[in-house]
Amino acid sequence: MIFCSEQLPQLRFYNGGNLTSCGGFVHQRRTMECYVLIYVLSGCLNIAVGGCEHSVQGGEWILMRPGVEHSGTTPSDGELSYLWAHFSADAPLAEAEAPPESFALILQEHGTAASQRVSLLFRQLVDCSRREMYTPRMAECALEMLLTEMTQEYLDSVRGHSSLPPLIADINEWILVNCHRQLSVKMIAEEFHYNPEYLSALYKKETGQTLTASVNRARIDISKKLLSDSSVSIKEAAFSCGFTDEKYYMRIFRRMEGMTPMQYRAALGVR
């Protein structure tokens, strides 16, 4: 079964975290009034959702709907570690056996991640929820990116999409998760154990853009989501996604989007 939405709903993130057990863990029986998303990092979570039993292995997730009872079935055998998040949507996600013609989100009830990107984005979400330096909107943006990635992986699996070379894909994932930090080409090269000049040339050959441009694109995309919230100032949007100079941020934004952040907000009808 899949859950889908024709338009991207307004998401509200409540809380999240990382559970680790040395063995014998059994999930409590409960019914939540929000969506519950669990991504298993290692081990196996045995859980029943609405009477249907699931064994969620490492690299897999389970998405549970509001108002549906879920509970552990048998104790975990050995170490179990998983990430979890509670969230809601302003419009319910529809249940379907096949993707509709028009959609913004497609989420499998029990799915498998095709890459490390899902776990990286999930970790970023949990990190955003725990640090006071991030606004609540930043966590919601991280949640939106996570669900969008899960949707894209599902589509790629259905369409047989050919991906970038593994190294380039890994670099893109790492940039997306770490772009809020102060990054340089040298730092990225050291992370992947390559010479900076060689990695820069290879990345430009495979993607058509520089590593610096890729970092700025990731930051600008995050800031655009933040700018859609009237309670987030332009300065907050700039600093939250990794820029340390508001004027530089505005210059890069205009270069990439063809308008200023203020004009972008006006186009969205945000005051």
PDB file of C-alpha atoms in Angstrom:
ATOM      1  CA  MET A   1       0.000   0.000   0.000  1.00  0.00           C
ATOM      2  CA  ILE A   2       1.119   3.554  -0.679  1.00  0.00           C
ATOM      3  CA  PHE A   3       0.042   6.947   0.627  1.00  0.00           C
ATOM      4  CA  CYS A   4      -0.114   9.839  -1.793  1.00  0.00           C
ATOM      5  CA  SER A   5      -1.058  13.493  -2.085  1.00  0.00           C
ATOM      6  CA  GLU A   6      -1.897  15.396  -5.268  1.00  0.00           C
ATOM      7  CA  GLN A   7      -0.420  18.604  -3.866  1.00  0.00           C
ATOM      8  CA  LEU A   8       2.368  18.954  -1.326  1.00  0.00           C
ATOM      9  CA  PRO A   9       0.582  19.369   2.015  1.00  0.00           C
ATOM     10  CA  GLN A  10       1.633  21.749   4.745  1.00  0.00           C
ATOM     11  CA  LEU A  11       3.618  19.575   7.125  1.00  0.00           C
ATOM     12  CA  ARG A  12       3.933  20.052  10.864  1.00  0.00           C
ATOM     13  CA  PHE A  13       6.776  18.317  12.672  1.00  0.00           C
ATOM     14  CA  TYR A  14       6.209  17.453  16.333  1.00  0.00           C
ATOM     15  CA  ASN A  15       9.236  15.508  17.530  1.00  0.00           C
ATOM     16  CA  GLY A  16      11.739  12.829  16.597  1.00  0.00           C
ATOM     17  CA  GLY A  17      14.710  10.913  17.864  1.00  0.00           C
ATOM     18  CA  ASN A  18      16.894   7.823  17.769  1.00  0.00           C
ATOM     19  CA  LEU A  19      16.054   4.689  19.778  1.00  0.00           C
ATOM     20  CA  THR A  20      18.735   2.111  20.523  1.00  0.00           C
ATOM     21  CA  SER A  21      18.188  -1.187  22.372  1.00  0.00           C
ATOM     22  CA  CYS A  22      20.660  -3.943  23.207  1.00  0.00           C
ATOM     23  CA  GLY A  23      17.961  -6.594  22.783  1.00  0.00           C
ATOM     24  CA  GLY A  24      14.481  -7.691  23.772  1.00  0.00           C
ATOM     25  CA  PHE A  25      12.778  -4.456  22.680  1.00  0.00           C
ATOM     26  CA  VAL A  26       9.005  -4.558  22.130  1.00  0.00           C
ATOM     27  CA  HIS A  27       7.255  -1.450  20.828  1.00  0.00           C
ATOM     28  CA  GLN A  28       4.437  -0.284  23.093  1.00  0.00           C
ATOM     29  CA  ARG A  29       0.810  -0.588  21.998  1.00  0.00           C
ATOM     30  CA  ARG A  30      -0.679   2.782  21.123  1.00  0.00           C
ATOM     31  CA  THR A  31      -2.767   4.816  18.718  1.00  0.00           C
ATOM     32  CA  MET A  32      -1.362   8.210  17.713  1.00  0.00           C
ATOM     33  CA  GLU A  33      -3.239  11.175  16.275  1.00  0.00           C
ATOM     34  CA  CYS A  34      -0.389  11.923  13.898  1.00  0.00           C
ATOM     35  CA  TYR A  35       1.770  10.102  11.352  1.00  0.00           C
ATOM     36  CA  VAL A  36       4.584   7.990  12.778  1.00  0.00           C
ATOM     37  CA  LEU A  37       7.611   7.302  10.575  1.00  0.00           C
ATOM     38  CA  ILE A  38      10.271   4.823  11.698  1.00  0.00           C
ATOM     39  CA  TYR A  39      13.498   4.100   9.798  1.00  0.00           C
ATOM     40  CA  VAL A  40      15.502   1.122  11.062  1.00  0.00           C
ATOM     41  CA  LEU A  41      19.265   1.626  11.044  1.00  0.00           C
ATOM     42  CA  SER A  42      20.205  -1.828  12.309  1.00  0.00           C
ATOM     43  CA  GLY A  43      18.477  -4.916  13.651  1.00  0.00           C
ATOM     44  CA  CYS A  44      14.820  -5.765  13.081  1.00  0.00           C
ATOM     45  CA  LEU A  45      11.674  -4.130  14.450  1.00  0.00           C
ATOM     46  CA  ASN A  46       8.707  -6.501  14.706  1.00  0.00           C
ATOM     47  CA  ILE A  47       5.530  -4.453  14.697  1.00  0.00           C
ATOM     48  CA  ALA A  48       1.852  -4.829  13.828  1.00  0.00           C
ATOM     49  CA  VAL A  49       0.029  -1.903  12.205  1.00  0.00           C
ATOM     50  CA  GLY A  50      -3.736  -2.121  12.007  1.00  0.00           C
ATOM     51  CA  GLY A  51      -3.527  -5.863  12.586  1.00  0.00           C
ATOM     52  CA  CYS A  52      -0.963  -6.433   9.796  1.00  0.00           C
ATOM     53  CA  GLU A  53       2.441  -7.682  10.995  1.00  0.00           C
ATOM     54  CA  HIS A  54       5.697  -6.241   9.658  1.00  0.00           C
ATOM     55  CA  SER A  55       9.344  -7.140  10.190  1.00  0.00           C
ATOM     56  CA  VAL A  56      11.206  -3.912   9.444  1.00  0.00           C
ATOM     57  CA  GLN A  57      14.872  -4.608   8.717  1.00  0.00           C
ATOM     58  CA  GLY A  58      17.857  -2.276   8.610  1.00  0.00           C
ATOM     59  CA  GLY A  59      17.521   0.159   5.683  1.00  0.00           C
ATOM     60  CA  GLU A  60      13.703  -0.088   5.704  1.00  0.00           C
ATOM     61  CA  TRP A  61      10.979   2.200   7.004  1.00  0.00           C
ATOM     62  CA  ILE A  62       7.406   1.844   8.217  1.00  0.00           C
ATOM     63  CA  LEU A  63       4.872   4.683   7.955  1.00  0.00           C
ATOM     64  CA  MET A  64       1.860   4.539  10.269  1.00  0.00           C
ATOM     65  CA  ARG A  65      -1.310   6.594   9.774  1.00  0.00           C
ATOM     66  CA  PRO A  66      -3.086   8.650  12.427  1.00  0.00           C
ATOM     67  CA  GLY A  67      -5.763   6.751  14.355  1.00  0.00           C
ATOM     68  CA  VAL A  68      -4.386   3.296  13.507  1.00  0.00           C
ATOM     69  CA  GLU A  69      -3.225   1.119  16.400  1.00  0.00           C
ATOM     70  CA  HIS A  70       0.304  -0.210  16.254  1.00  0.00           C
ATOM     71  CA  SER A  71       2.189  -2.426  18.686  1.00  0.00           C
ATOM     72  CA  GLY A  72       5.238  -4.639  18.938  1.00  0.00           C
ATOM     73  CA  THR A  73       4.792  -8.334  18.246  1.00  0.00           C
ATOM     74  CA  THR A  74       7.937 -10.213  19.275  1.00  0.00           C
ATOM     75  CA  PRO A  75      11.048  -8.915  21.120  1.00  0.00           C
ATOM     76  CA  SER A  76      13.969  -7.753  19.016  1.00  0.00           C
ATOM     77  CA  ASP A  77      16.808 -10.248  18.703  1.00  0.00           C
ATOM     78  CA  GLY A  78      20.056  -8.440  19.480  1.00  0.00           C
ATOM     79  CA  GLU A  79      20.764  -4.740  18.969  1.00  0.00           C
ATOM     80  CA  LEU A  80      18.055  -2.585  17.422  1.00  0.00           C
ATOM     81  CA  SER A  81      18.478   1.044  16.385  1.00  0.00           C
ATOM     82  CA  TYR A  82      15.984   3.235  14.567  1.00  0.00           C
ATOM     83  CA  LEU A  83      15.134   6.862  13.831  1.00  0.00           C
ATOM     84  CA  TRP A  84      11.568   8.043  14.444  1.00  0.00           C
ATOM     85  CA  ALA A  85       9.489  11.120  13.690  1.00  0.00           C
ATOM     86  CA  HIS A  86       5.940  12.282  14.491  1.00  0.00           C
ATOM     87  CA  PHE A  87       4.279  14.704  12.095  1.00  0.00           C
ATOM     88  CA  SER A  88       0.953  15.799  10.661  1.00  0.00           C
ATOM     89  CA  ALA A  89      -0.273  17.140   7.314  1.00  0.00           C
ATOM     90  CA  ASP A  90      -2.997  19.737   6.708  1.00  0.00           C
ATOM     91  CA  ALA A  91      -4.569  17.355   4.170  1.00  0.00           C
ATOM     92  CA  PRO A  92      -4.695  13.572   4.774  1.00  0.00           C
ATOM     93  CA  LEU A  93      -2.558  11.343   2.564  1.00  0.00           C
ATOM     94  CA  ALA A  94      -4.807   9.130   0.467  1.00  0.00           C
ATOM     95  CA  GLU A  95      -4.399   5.354   0.451  1.00  0.00           C
ATOM     96  CA  ALA A  96      -3.877   3.711  -2.942  1.00  0.00           C
ATOM     97  CA  GLU A  97      -2.659   0.453  -4.467  1.00  0.00           C
ATOM     98  CA  ALA A  98      -1.074   2.281  -7.439  1.00  0.00           C
ATOM     99  CA  PRO A  99       0.186   5.844  -8.044  1.00  0.00           C
ATOM    100  CA  PRO A 100      -2.475   8.311  -9.267  1.00  0.00           C
ATOM    101  CA  GLU A 101      -1.956  10.336 -12.443  1.00  0.00           C
ATOM    102  CA  SER A 102      -1.153  13.482 -10.494  1.00  0.00           C
ATOM    103  CA  PHE A 103       0.807  13.547  -7.235  1.00  0.00           C
ATOM    104  CA  ALA A 104       3.298  15.477  -5.115  1.00  0.00           C
ATOM    105  CA  LEU A 105       4.076  12.757  -2.577  1.00  0.00           C
ATOM    106  CA  ILE A 106       4.104   8.968  -2.857  1.00  0.00           C
ATOM    107  CA  LEU A 107       5.113   7.146   0.322  1.00  0.00           C
ATOM    108  CA  GLN A 108       5.203   3.382   0.717  1.00  0.00           C
ATOM    109  CA  GLU A 109       3.771   2.033   3.959  1.00  0.00           C
ATOM    110  CA  HIS A 110       6.739  -0.363   4.255  1.00  0.00           C
ATOM    111  CA  GLY A 111       9.625   0.578   1.991  1.00  0.00           C
ATOM    112  CA  THR A 112      13.346   0.096   1.466  1.00  0.00           C
ATOM    113  CA  ALA A 113      15.837   2.933   0.972  1.00  0.00           C
ATOM    114  CA  ALA A 114      17.776   2.701  -2.278  1.00  0.00           C
ATOM    115  CA  SER A 115      20.705   4.752  -0.944  1.00  0.00           C
ATOM    116  CA  GLN A 116      22.100   6.361   2.194  1.00  0.00           C
ATOM    117  CA  ARG A 117      20.276   9.566   1.285  1.00  0.00           C
ATOM    118  CA  VAL A 118      17.135   8.673   3.271  1.00  0.00           C
ATOM    119  CA  SER A 119      19.056   7.949   6.478  1.00  0.00           C
ATOM    120  CA  LEU A 120      21.183  11.094   6.028  1.00  0.00           C
ATOM    121  CA  LEU A 121      18.118  13.291   5.599  1.00  0.00           C
ATOM    122  CA  PHE A 122      16.382  11.581   8.525  1.00  0.00           C
ATOM    123  CA  ARG A 123      19.431  12.254  10.725  1.00  0.00           C
ATOM    124  CA  GLN A 124      19.396  15.882   9.599  1.00  0.00           C
ATOM    125  CA  LEU A 125      15.728  16.124  10.588  1.00  0.00           C
ATOM    126  CA  VAL A 126      16.428  14.752  14.061  1.00  0.00           C
ATOM    127  CA  ASP A 127      19.411  17.095  14.385  1.00  0.00           C
ATOM    128  CA  CYS A 128      17.297  20.120  13.396  1.00  0.00           C
ATOM    129  CA  SER A 129      14.664  19.204  15.972  1.00  0.00           C
ATOM    130  CA  ARG A 130      17.184  19.086  18.807  1.00  0.00           C
ATOM    131  CA  ARG A 131      19.204  22.255  18.263  1.00  0.00           C
ATOM    132  CA  GLU A 132      17.932  25.592  19.524  1.00  0.00           C
ATOM    133  CA  MET A 133      19.760  27.422  16.726  1.00  0.00           C
ATOM    134  CA  TYR A 134      17.213  26.082  14.201  1.00  0.00           C
ATOM    135  CA  THR A 135      13.697  27.489  13.827  1.00  0.00           C
ATOM    136  CA  PRO A 136      10.711  25.100  13.810  1.00  0.00           C
ATOM    137  CA  ARG A 137      10.343  25.889  10.110  1.00  0.00           C
ATOM    138  CA  MET A 138      13.817  24.472   9.471  1.00  0.00           C
ATOM    139  CA  ALA A 139      12.712  21.108  10.885  1.00  0.00           C
ATOM    140  CA  GLU A 140       9.617  21.177   8.665  1.00  0.00           C
ATOM    141  CA  CYS A 141      11.824  21.864   5.633  1.00  0.00           C
ATOM    142  CA  ALA A 142      14.034  18.927   6.605  1.00  0.00           C
ATOM    143  CA  LEU A 143      10.918  16.742   6.914  1.00  0.00           C
ATOM    144  CA  GLU A 144       9.691  17.867   3.495  1.00  0.00           C
ATOM    145  CA  MET A 145      13.072  17.035   1.953  1.00  0.00           C
ATOM    146  CA  LEU A 146      13.010  13.583   3.570  1.00  0.00           C
ATOM    147  CA  LEU A 147       9.517  12.720   2.304  1.00  0.00           C
ATOM    148  CA  THR A 148      10.332  14.116  -1.143  1.00  0.00           C
ATOM    149  CA  GLU A 149      13.451  11.941  -1.302  1.00  0.00           C
ATOM    150  CA  MET A 150      11.412   8.866  -0.343  1.00  0.00           C
ATOM    151  CA  THR A 151       8.984   9.765  -3.131  1.00  0.00           C
ATOM    152  CA  GLN A 152      11.803  10.178  -5.657  1.00  0.00           C
ATOM    153  CA  GLU A 153      13.364   6.836  -4.744  1.00  0.00           C
ATOM    154  CA  TYR A 154      10.016   5.138  -5.275  1.00  0.00           C
ATOM    155  CA  LEU A 155       9.639   6.786  -8.690  1.00  0.00           C
ATOM    156  CA  ASP A 156      13.197   5.871  -9.667  1.00  0.00           C
ATOM    157  CA  SER A 157      12.538   2.235  -8.769  1.00  0.00           C
ATOM    158  CA  VAL A 158       9.377   2.192 -10.893  1.00  0.00           C
ATOM    159  CA  ARG A 159      10.897   4.018 -13.862  1.00  0.00           C
ATOM    160  CA  GLY A 160      14.315   2.358 -13.768  1.00  0.00           C
ATOM    161  CA  HIS A 161      15.976   5.754 -13.496  1.00  0.00           C
ATOM    162  CA  SER A 162      19.733   5.789 -14.179  1.00  0.00           C
ATOM    163  CA  SER A 163      21.578   7.621 -11.422  1.00  0.00           C
ATOM    164  CA  LEU A 164      24.811   9.582 -11.277  1.00  0.00           C
ATOM    165  CA  PRO A 165      28.099   7.779 -10.629  1.00  0.00           C
ATOM    166  CA  PRO A 166      28.141   6.558  -6.993  1.00  0.00           C
ATOM    167  CA  LEU A 167      30.865   9.009  -5.930  1.00  0.00           C
ATOM    168  CA  ILE A 168      29.003  12.034  -7.321  1.00  0.00           C
ATOM    169  CA  ALA A 169      25.709  10.862  -5.807  1.00  0.00           C
ATOM    170  CA  ASP A 170      27.419  10.429  -2.420  1.00  0.00           C
ATOM    171  CA  ILE A 171      28.907  13.923  -2.651  1.00  0.00           C
ATOM    172  CA  ASN A 172      25.500  15.406  -3.452  1.00  0.00           C
ATOM    173  CA  GLU A 173      23.966  13.614  -0.467  1.00  0.00           C
ATOM    174  CA  TRP A 174      26.728  14.832   1.822  1.00  0.00           C
ATOM    175  CA  ILE A 175      26.389  18.426   0.581  1.00  0.00           C
ATOM    176  CA  LEU A 176      22.635  18.382   1.122  1.00  0.00           C
ATOM    177  CA  VAL A 177      23.010  17.221   4.723  1.00  0.00           C
ATOM    178  CA  ASN A 178      25.968  19.470   5.576  1.00  0.00           C
ATOM    179  CA  CYS A 179      25.328  22.638   3.565  1.00  0.00           C
ATOM    180  CA  HIS A 180      24.269  24.526   6.723  1.00  0.00           C
ATOM    181  CA  ARG A 181      27.912  24.274   7.862  1.00  0.00           C
ATOM    182  CA  GLN A 182      30.792  26.389   6.572  1.00  0.00           C
ATOM    183  CA  LEU A 183      32.007  24.267   3.650  1.00  0.00           C
ATOM    184  CA  SER A 184      34.894  24.579   1.220  1.00  0.00           C
ATOM    185  CA  VAL A 185      36.077  22.505  -1.718  1.00  0.00           C
ATOM    186  CA  LYS A 186      39.020  21.411   0.420  1.00  0.00           C
ATOM    187  CA  MET A 187      36.703  20.150   3.191  1.00  0.00           C
ATOM    188  CA  ILE A 188      34.586  18.182   0.721  1.00  0.00           C
ATOM    189  CA  ALA A 189      37.689  16.676  -0.896  1.00  0.00           C
ATOM    190  CA  GLU A 190      39.099  15.664   2.503  1.00  0.00           C
ATOM    191  CA  GLU A 191      35.783  14.043   3.446  1.00  0.00           C
ATOM    192  CA  PHE A 192      35.993  11.813   0.350  1.00  0.00           C
ATOM    193  CA  HIS A 193      39.821  11.407   0.402  1.00  0.00           C
ATOM    194  CA  TYR A 194      40.483  13.092  -2.942  1.00  0.00           C
ATOM    195  CA  ASN A 195      42.766  15.840  -4.155  1.00  0.00           C
ATOM    196  CA  PRO A 196      40.686  19.080  -4.289  1.00  0.00           C
ATOM    197  CA  GLU A 197      41.700  19.998  -7.844  1.00  0.00           C
ATOM    198  CA  TYR A 198      41.033  16.491  -9.155  1.00  0.00           C
ATOM    199  CA  LEU A 199      37.668  16.197  -7.406  1.00  0.00           C
ATOM    200  CA  SER A 200      36.597  19.641  -8.621  1.00  0.00           C
ATOM    201  CA  ALA A 201      37.394  18.747 -12.225  1.00  0.00           C
ATOM    202  CA  LEU A 202      35.676  15.353 -11.949  1.00  0.00           C
ATOM    203  CA  TYR A 203      32.561  16.856 -10.366  1.00  0.00           C
ATOM    204  CA  LYS A 204      32.346  19.579 -13.040  1.00  0.00           C
ATOM    205  CA  LYS A 205      32.707  16.953 -15.789  1.00  0.00           C
ATOM    206  CA  GLU A 206      29.907  14.754 -14.389  1.00  0.00           C
ATOM    207  CA  THR A 207      27.423  17.460 -13.351  1.00  0.00           C
ATOM    208  CA  GLY A 208      28.230  20.519 -15.441  1.00  0.00           C
ATOM    209  CA  GLN A 209      28.615  22.695 -12.343  1.00  0.00           C
ATOM    210  CA  THR A 210      31.245  23.407  -9.702  1.00  0.00           C
ATOM    211  CA  LEU A 211      31.192  22.084  -6.152  1.00  0.00           C
ATOM    212  CA  THR A 212      30.732  25.635  -4.845  1.00  0.00           C
ATOM    213  CA  ALA A 213      27.727  26.146  -7.114  1.00  0.00           C
ATOM    214  CA  SER A 214      26.254  22.853  -5.892  1.00  0.00           C
ATOM    215  CA  VAL A 215      26.637  23.922  -2.250  1.00  0.00           C
ATOM    216  CA  ASN A 216      24.998  27.278  -3.004  1.00  0.00           C
ATOM    217  CA  ARG A 217      22.149  25.586  -4.889  1.00  0.00           C
ATOM    218  CA  ALA A 218      21.425  23.307  -1.917  1.00  0.00           C
ATOM    219  CA  ARG A 219      21.436  26.321   0.409  1.00  0.00           C
ATOM    220  CA  ILE A 220      19.208  28.420  -1.827  1.00  0.00           C
ATOM    221  CA  ASP A 221      16.681  25.583  -2.205  1.00  0.00           C
ATOM    222  CA  ILE A 222      16.450  25.256   1.578  1.00  0.00           C
ATOM    223  CA  SER A 223      16.110  29.016   2.001  1.00  0.00           C
ATOM    224  CA  LYS A 224      13.240  29.116  -0.516  1.00  0.00           C
ATOM    225  CA  LYS A 225      11.240  26.766   1.677  1.00  0.00           C
ATOM    226  CA  LEU A 226      12.007  28.966   4.690  1.00  0.00           C
ATOM    227  CA  LEU A 227      10.975  32.123   2.827  1.00  0.00           C
ATOM    228  CA  SER A 228       7.512  30.652   2.295  1.00  0.00           C
ATOM    229  CA  ASP A 229       6.955  31.140   6.024  1.00  0.00           C
ATOM    230  CA  SER A 230       6.185  34.775   6.900  1.00  0.00           C
ATOM    231  CA  SER A 231       7.506  34.294  10.446  1.00  0.00           C
ATOM    232  CA  VAL A 232      11.049  33.656   9.129  1.00  0.00           C
ATOM    233  CA  SER A 233      13.027  36.774   8.229  1.00  0.00           C
ATOM    234  CA  ILE A 234      15.294  36.935   5.184  1.00  0.00           C
ATOM    235  CA  LYS A 235      18.308  37.104   7.496  1.00  0.00           C
ATOM    236  CA  GLU A 236      17.143  34.014   9.402  1.00  0.00           C
ATOM    237  CA  ALA A 237      16.603  32.143   6.131  1.00  0.00           C
ATOM    238  CA  ALA A 238      20.124  33.045   5.003  1.00  0.00           C
ATOM    239  CA  PHE A 239      21.868  32.041   8.234  1.00  0.00           C
ATOM    240  CA  SER A 240      19.804  28.873   8.795  1.00  0.00           C
ATOM    241  CA  CYS A 241      20.902  27.358   5.491  1.00  0.00           C
ATOM    242  CA  GLY A 242      24.616  28.160   5.807  1.00  0.00           C
ATOM    243  CA  PHE A 243      25.246  31.695   4.574  1.00  0.00           C
ATOM    244  CA  THR A 244      27.116  33.975   6.980  1.00  0.00           C
ATOM    245  CA  ASP A 245      26.700  37.174   4.958  1.00  0.00           C
ATOM    246  CA  GLU A 246      23.162  38.364   4.218  1.00  0.00           C
ATOM    247  CA  LYS A 247      24.258  40.551   1.278  1.00  0.00           C
ATOM    248  CA  TYR A 248      26.169  37.676  -0.302  1.00  0.00           C
ATOM    249  CA  TYR A 249      23.133  35.435   0.172  1.00  0.00           C
ATOM    250  CA  MET A 250      20.897  37.990  -1.575  1.00  0.00           C
ATOM    251  CA  ARG A 251      23.388  38.267  -4.455  1.00  0.00           C
ATOM    252  CA  ILE A 252      23.569  34.485  -4.929  1.00  0.00           C
ATOM    253  CA  PHE A 253      19.791  34.186  -4.637  1.00  0.00           C
ATOM    254  CA  ARG A 254      19.259  36.780  -7.368  1.00  0.00           C
ATOM    255  CA  ARG A 255      21.837  35.142  -9.627  1.00  0.00           C
ATOM    256  CA  MET A 256      20.213  31.706  -9.299  1.00  0.00           C
ATOM    257  CA  GLU A 257      16.531  32.650  -9.166  1.00  0.00           C
ATOM    258  CA  GLY A 258      16.447  35.823 -11.266  1.00  0.00           C
ATOM    259  CA  MET A 259      14.871  37.801  -8.424  1.00  0.00           C
ATOM    260  CA  THR A 260      15.620  38.943  -4.892  1.00  0.00           C
ATOM    261  CA  PRO A 261      14.409  37.025  -1.825  1.00  0.00           C
ATOM    262  CA  MET A 262      11.887  39.810  -1.201  1.00  0.00           C
ATOM    263  CA  GLN A 263      10.569  39.563  -4.770  1.00  0.00           C
ATOM    264  CA  TYR A 264      10.359  35.779  -4.380  1.00  0.00           C
ATOM    265  CA  ARG A 265       8.246  36.216  -1.270  1.00  0.00           C
ATOM    266  CA  ALA A 266       6.010  38.693  -3.051  1.00  0.00           C
ATOM    267  CA  ALA A 267       5.501  36.187  -5.885  1.00  0.00           C
ATOM    268  CA  LEU A 268       4.367  33.633  -3.301  1.00  0.00           C
ATOM    269  CA  GLY A 269       2.025  36.140  -1.710  1.00  0.00           C
ATOM    270  CA  VAL A 270       3.977  36.007   1.572  1.00  0.00           C
ATOM    271  CA  ARG A 271       4.017  39.226   3.594  1.00  0.00           C
TER     272      ARG A 271
END
